[in-house]
Short mmCIF file of C-alpha atoms in Angstrom, two decimals:
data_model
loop_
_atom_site.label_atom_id
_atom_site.label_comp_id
_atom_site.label_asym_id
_atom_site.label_seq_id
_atom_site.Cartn_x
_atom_site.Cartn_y
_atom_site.Cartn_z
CA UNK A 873 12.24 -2.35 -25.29
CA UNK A 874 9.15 -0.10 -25.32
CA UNK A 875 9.18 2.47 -27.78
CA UNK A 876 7.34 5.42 -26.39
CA UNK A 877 6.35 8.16 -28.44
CA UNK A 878 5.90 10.68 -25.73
CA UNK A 879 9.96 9.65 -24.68
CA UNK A 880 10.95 9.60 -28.45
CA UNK A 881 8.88 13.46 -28.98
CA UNK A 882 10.53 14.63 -25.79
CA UNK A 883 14.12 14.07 -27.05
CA UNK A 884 15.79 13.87 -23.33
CA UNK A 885 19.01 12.70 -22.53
CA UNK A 886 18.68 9.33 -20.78
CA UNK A 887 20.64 10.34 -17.84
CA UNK A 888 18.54 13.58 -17.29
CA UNK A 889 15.35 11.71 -17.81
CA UNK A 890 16.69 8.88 -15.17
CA UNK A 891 17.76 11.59 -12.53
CA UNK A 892 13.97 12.76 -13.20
CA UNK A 893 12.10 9.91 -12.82
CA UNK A 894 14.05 8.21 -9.70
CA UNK A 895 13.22 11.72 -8.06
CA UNK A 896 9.45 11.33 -8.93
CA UNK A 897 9.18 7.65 -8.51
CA UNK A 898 10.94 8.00 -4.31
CA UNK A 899 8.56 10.98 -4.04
CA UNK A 900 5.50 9.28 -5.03
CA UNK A 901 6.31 6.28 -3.07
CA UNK A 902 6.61 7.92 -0.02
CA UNK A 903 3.86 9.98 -0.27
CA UNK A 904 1.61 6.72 -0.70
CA UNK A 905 2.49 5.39 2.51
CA UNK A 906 1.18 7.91 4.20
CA UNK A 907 -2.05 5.30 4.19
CA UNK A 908 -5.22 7.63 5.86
CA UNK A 909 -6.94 4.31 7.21
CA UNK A 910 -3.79 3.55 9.36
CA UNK A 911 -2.82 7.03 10.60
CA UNK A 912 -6.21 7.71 11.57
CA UNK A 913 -6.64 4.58 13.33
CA UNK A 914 -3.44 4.33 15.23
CA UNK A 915 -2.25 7.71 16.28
CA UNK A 916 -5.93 9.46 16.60
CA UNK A 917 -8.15 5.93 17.73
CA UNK A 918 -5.52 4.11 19.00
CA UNK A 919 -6.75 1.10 17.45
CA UNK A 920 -5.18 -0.10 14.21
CA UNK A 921 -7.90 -0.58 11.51
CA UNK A 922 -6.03 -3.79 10.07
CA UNK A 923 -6.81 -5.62 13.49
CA UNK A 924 -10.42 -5.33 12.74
CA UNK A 925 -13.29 -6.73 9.73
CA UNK A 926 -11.21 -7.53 6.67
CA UNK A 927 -7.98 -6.24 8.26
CA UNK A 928 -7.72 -4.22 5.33
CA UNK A 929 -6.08 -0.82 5.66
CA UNK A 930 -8.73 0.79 3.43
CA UNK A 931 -11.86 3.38 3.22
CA UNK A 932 -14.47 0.41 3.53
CA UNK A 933 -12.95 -1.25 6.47
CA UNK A 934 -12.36 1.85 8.22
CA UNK A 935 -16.09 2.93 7.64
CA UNK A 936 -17.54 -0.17 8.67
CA UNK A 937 -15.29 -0.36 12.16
CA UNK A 938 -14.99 3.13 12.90
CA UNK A 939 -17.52 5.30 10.87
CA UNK A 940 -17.48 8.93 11.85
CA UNK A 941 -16.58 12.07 10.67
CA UNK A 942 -12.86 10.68 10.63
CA UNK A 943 -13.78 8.71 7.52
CA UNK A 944 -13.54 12.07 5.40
CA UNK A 945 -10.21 12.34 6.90
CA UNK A 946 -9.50 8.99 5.59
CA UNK A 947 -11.23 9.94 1.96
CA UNK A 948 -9.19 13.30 1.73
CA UNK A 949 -5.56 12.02 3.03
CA UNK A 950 -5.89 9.28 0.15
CA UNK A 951 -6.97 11.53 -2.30
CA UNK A 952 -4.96 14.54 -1.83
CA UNK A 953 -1.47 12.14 -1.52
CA UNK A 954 -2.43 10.52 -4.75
CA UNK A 955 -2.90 14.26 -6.19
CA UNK A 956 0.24 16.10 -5.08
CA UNK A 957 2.25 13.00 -6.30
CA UNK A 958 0.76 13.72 -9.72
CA UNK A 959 1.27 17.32 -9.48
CA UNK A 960 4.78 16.72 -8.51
CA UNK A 961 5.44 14.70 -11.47
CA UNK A 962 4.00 17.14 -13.61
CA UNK A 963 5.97 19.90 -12.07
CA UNK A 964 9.16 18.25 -12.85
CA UNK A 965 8.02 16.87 -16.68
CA UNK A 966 6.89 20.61 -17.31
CA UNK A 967 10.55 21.89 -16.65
CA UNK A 968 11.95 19.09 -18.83
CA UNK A 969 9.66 18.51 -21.65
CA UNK A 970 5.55 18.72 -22.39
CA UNK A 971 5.92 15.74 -24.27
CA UNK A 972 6.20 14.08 -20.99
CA UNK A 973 3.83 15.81 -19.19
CA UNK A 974 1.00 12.35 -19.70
CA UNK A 975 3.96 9.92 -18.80
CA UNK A 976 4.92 11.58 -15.66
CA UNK A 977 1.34 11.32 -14.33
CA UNK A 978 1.20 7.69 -15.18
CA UNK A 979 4.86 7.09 -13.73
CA UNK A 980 3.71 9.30 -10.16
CA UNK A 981 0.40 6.78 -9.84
CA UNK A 982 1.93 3.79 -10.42
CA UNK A 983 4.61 4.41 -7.76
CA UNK A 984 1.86 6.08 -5.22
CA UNK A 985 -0.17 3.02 -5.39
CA UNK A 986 2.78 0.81 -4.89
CA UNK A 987 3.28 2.97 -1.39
CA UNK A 988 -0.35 3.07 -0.52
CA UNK A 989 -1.06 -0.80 -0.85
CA UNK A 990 3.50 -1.55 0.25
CA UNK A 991 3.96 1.12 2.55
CA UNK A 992 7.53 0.41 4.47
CA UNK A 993 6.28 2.90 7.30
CA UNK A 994 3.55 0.17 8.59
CA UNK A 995 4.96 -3.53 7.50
CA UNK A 996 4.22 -3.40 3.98
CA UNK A 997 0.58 -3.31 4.72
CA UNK A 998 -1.66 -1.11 3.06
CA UNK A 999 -4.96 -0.30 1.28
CA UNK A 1000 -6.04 -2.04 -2.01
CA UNK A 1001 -5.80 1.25 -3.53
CA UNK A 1002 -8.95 2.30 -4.97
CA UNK A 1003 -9.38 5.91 -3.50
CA UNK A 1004 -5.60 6.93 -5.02
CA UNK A 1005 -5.87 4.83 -7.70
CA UNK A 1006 -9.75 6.79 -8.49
CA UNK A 1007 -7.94 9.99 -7.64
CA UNK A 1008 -5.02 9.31 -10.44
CA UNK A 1009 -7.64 8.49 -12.95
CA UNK A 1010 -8.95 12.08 -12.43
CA UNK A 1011 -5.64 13.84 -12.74
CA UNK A 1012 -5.01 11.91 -16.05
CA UNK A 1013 -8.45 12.97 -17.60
CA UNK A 1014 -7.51 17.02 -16.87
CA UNK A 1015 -5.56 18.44 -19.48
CA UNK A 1016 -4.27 15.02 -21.24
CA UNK A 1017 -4.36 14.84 -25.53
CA UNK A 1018 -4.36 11.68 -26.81
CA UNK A 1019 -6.71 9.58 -29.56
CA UNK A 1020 -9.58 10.02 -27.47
CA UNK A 1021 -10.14 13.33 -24.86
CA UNK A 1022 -8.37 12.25 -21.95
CA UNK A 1023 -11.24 12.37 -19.30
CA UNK A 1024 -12.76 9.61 -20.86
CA UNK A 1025 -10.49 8.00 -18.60
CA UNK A 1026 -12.15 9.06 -15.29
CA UNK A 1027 -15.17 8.99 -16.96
CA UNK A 1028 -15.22 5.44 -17.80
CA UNK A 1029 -13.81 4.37 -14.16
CA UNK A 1030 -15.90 6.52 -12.00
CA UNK A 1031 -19.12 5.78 -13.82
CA UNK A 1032 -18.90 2.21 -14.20
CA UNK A 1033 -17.97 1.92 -10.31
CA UNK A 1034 -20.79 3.98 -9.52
CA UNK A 1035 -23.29 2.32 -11.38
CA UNK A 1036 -22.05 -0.94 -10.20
CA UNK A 1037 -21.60 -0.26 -6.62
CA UNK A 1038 -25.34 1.32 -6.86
CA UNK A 1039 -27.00 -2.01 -8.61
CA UNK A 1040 -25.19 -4.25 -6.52
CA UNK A 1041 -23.63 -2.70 -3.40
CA UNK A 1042 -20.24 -4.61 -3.70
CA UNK A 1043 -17.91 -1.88 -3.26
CA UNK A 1044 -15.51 -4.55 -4.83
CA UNK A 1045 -17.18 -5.08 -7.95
CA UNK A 1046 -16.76 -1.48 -8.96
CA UNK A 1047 -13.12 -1.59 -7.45
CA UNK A 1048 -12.73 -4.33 -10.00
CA UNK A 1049 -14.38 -2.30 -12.69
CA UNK A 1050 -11.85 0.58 -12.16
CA UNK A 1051 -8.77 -1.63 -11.73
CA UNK A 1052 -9.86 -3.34 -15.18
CA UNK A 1053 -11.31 -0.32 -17.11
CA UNK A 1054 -8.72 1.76 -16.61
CA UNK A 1055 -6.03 -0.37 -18.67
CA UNK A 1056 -8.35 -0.91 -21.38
CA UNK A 1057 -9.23 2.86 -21.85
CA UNK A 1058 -5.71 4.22 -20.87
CA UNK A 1059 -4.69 2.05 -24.05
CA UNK A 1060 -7.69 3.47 -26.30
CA UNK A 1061 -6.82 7.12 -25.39
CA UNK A 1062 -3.12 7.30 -26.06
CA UNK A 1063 -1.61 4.34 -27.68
CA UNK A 1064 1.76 4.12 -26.04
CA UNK A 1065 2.91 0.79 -25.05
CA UNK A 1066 4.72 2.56 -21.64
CA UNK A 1067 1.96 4.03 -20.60
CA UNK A 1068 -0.35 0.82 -21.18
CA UNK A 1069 2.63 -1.10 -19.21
CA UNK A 1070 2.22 2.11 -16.38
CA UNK A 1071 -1.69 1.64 -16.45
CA UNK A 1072 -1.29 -2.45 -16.19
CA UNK A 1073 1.11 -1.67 -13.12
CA UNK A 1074 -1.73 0.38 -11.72
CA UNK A 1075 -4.81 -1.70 -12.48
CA UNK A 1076 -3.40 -5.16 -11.88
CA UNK A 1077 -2.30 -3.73 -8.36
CA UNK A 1078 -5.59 -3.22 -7.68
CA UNK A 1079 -7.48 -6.13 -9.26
CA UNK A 1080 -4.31 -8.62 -7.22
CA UNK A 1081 -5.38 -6.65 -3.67
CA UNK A 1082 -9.06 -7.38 -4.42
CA UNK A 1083 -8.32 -11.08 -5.72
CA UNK A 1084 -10.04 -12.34 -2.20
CA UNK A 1085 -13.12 -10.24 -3.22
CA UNK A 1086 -13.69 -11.68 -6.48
CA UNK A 1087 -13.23 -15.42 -5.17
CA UNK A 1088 -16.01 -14.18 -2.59
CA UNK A 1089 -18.06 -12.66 -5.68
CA UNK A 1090 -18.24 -16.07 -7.44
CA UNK A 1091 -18.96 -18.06 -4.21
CA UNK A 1092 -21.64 -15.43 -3.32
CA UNK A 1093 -20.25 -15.21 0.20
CA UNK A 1094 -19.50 -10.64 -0.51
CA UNK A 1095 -20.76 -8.59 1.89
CA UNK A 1096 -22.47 -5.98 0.58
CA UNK A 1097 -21.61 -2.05 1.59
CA UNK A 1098 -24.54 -0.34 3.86
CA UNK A 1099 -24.52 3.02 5.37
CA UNK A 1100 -25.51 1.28 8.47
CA UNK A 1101 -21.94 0.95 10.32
CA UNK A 1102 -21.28 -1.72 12.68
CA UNK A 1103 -18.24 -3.38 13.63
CA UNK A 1104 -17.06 -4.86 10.58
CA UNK A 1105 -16.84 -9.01 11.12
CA UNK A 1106 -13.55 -10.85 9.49
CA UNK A 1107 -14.68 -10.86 5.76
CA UNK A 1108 -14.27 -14.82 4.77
CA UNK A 1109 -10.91 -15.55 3.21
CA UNK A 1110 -10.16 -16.98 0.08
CA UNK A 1111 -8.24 -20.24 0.26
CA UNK A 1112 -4.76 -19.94 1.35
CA UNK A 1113 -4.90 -16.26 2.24
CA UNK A 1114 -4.09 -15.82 6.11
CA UNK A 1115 -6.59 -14.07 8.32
CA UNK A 1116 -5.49 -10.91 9.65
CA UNK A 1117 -4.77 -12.44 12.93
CA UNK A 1118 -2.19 -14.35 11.24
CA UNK A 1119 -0.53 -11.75 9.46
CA UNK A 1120 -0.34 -9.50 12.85
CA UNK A 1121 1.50 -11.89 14.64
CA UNK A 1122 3.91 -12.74 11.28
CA UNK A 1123 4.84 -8.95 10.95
CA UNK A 1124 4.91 -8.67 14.86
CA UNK A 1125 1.78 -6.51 15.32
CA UNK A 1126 0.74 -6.21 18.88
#
């Protein structure tokens, strides 16, 4: 069993503290499948974004198909959900404890990324979770105390995916940054086994939904991001991962 000092400080009755974090965790989940990519796409283009490029249900896939002013709709649904799930969580610590204040935010991300990249609304497809997953980082790093100052934490993500998506222009080398960083620094800042197990949740999501990117990285065969959009082509697939077509047809997409 984890022993958490931020559950042993807040001194909660276990059957309160369930109650709590069932609420936050059905909450959160739900408002991550409210995926930006895919409502855009379907109920605005009328074209689903996964049935194009990489099939992905994400920012860079939408760009590359679609481009447009839409795209900030994209940015700002998957931001904002990500945000009002933390704020949620932290409303609901704030009436039970402080102490819990951190855990709560780590608890609402986990659970929003499981719904952005798992949503049940559209077949358990999603995102890979980078713009809510970025988005959490930032609402850990305001008003955290740990070891370290808390926004170290966005720091650390946000600048080494923008310098590496800069040098390089593989959006997935910086997504892979974040994913990675983000345990390692959530660990340096607050030294809580839960909420290293919470950040592990969070960044191995993230580094699992880009696992085809990084077998793409070390083959050389990435595409690299450009401002230019075009119709995004099917991104190559890493070896026994179906092509979208595939997965349309096993989830009964039209």
């Amino acid at each position: 069993m984890l022993n958490s000092q931020m559950l042993e400080a807040a001194g909660v009755s276990p059957g309160w503290l369930a109650v709590a974090a069932a609420g936050v965790a059905v909450v959160s989940y739900f408002l991550g499948c409210f995926n930006g990519a895919v409502v855009v796409s379907r109920y605005i283009l009328r074209d689903d974004i996964r049935d194009h490029g990489s099939g992905n249900a994400g920012l860079t896939n939408f760009y590359r198909t679609f481009g447009g002013p839409l795209t900030l709709a994209v940015i700002l649904s998957d931001a904002v959900k990500a945000v009002l799930a933390v704020l949620f969580a932290m409303f609901i610590a704030g009436h039970i404890s402080p102490e819990l204040v951190t855990l709560s935010k780590y608890w609402a991300g986990a659970f929003c990324m499981i719904g952005h990249m798992f949503p049940c609304t559209f077949q358990f497809r999603g995102g890979k979770g980078v713009l809510s997953g970025s988005a959490v980082a930032i609402m850990i790093g305001i008003g955290g105390d740990g070891v370290w100052p808390s926004w170290i934490i966005p720091l650390t993500v946000w600048l080494g995916f923008i310098v590496l998506v800069t040098a390089t222009r593989y959006v997935s080398l910086g997504s892979c940054w974040g994913g990675a960083s983000f345990i390692v620094v959530s660990w340096l800042v607050y030294r809580d086994p839960l909420i290293l197990l919470l950040a592990a949740v969070m960044g191995g999501l993230l580094l699992w939904g880009h696992r085809g990117n990084m077998v793409r990285l070390v083959k050389g065969t990435e595409r690299r991001f450009s401002f230019r959009r075009k119709e995004a082509a099917p991104e190559p697939k890493a070896e026994g991962e179906p092509a979208p077509e595939a997965e349309s047809e096993k989830n009964g997409e039209q």
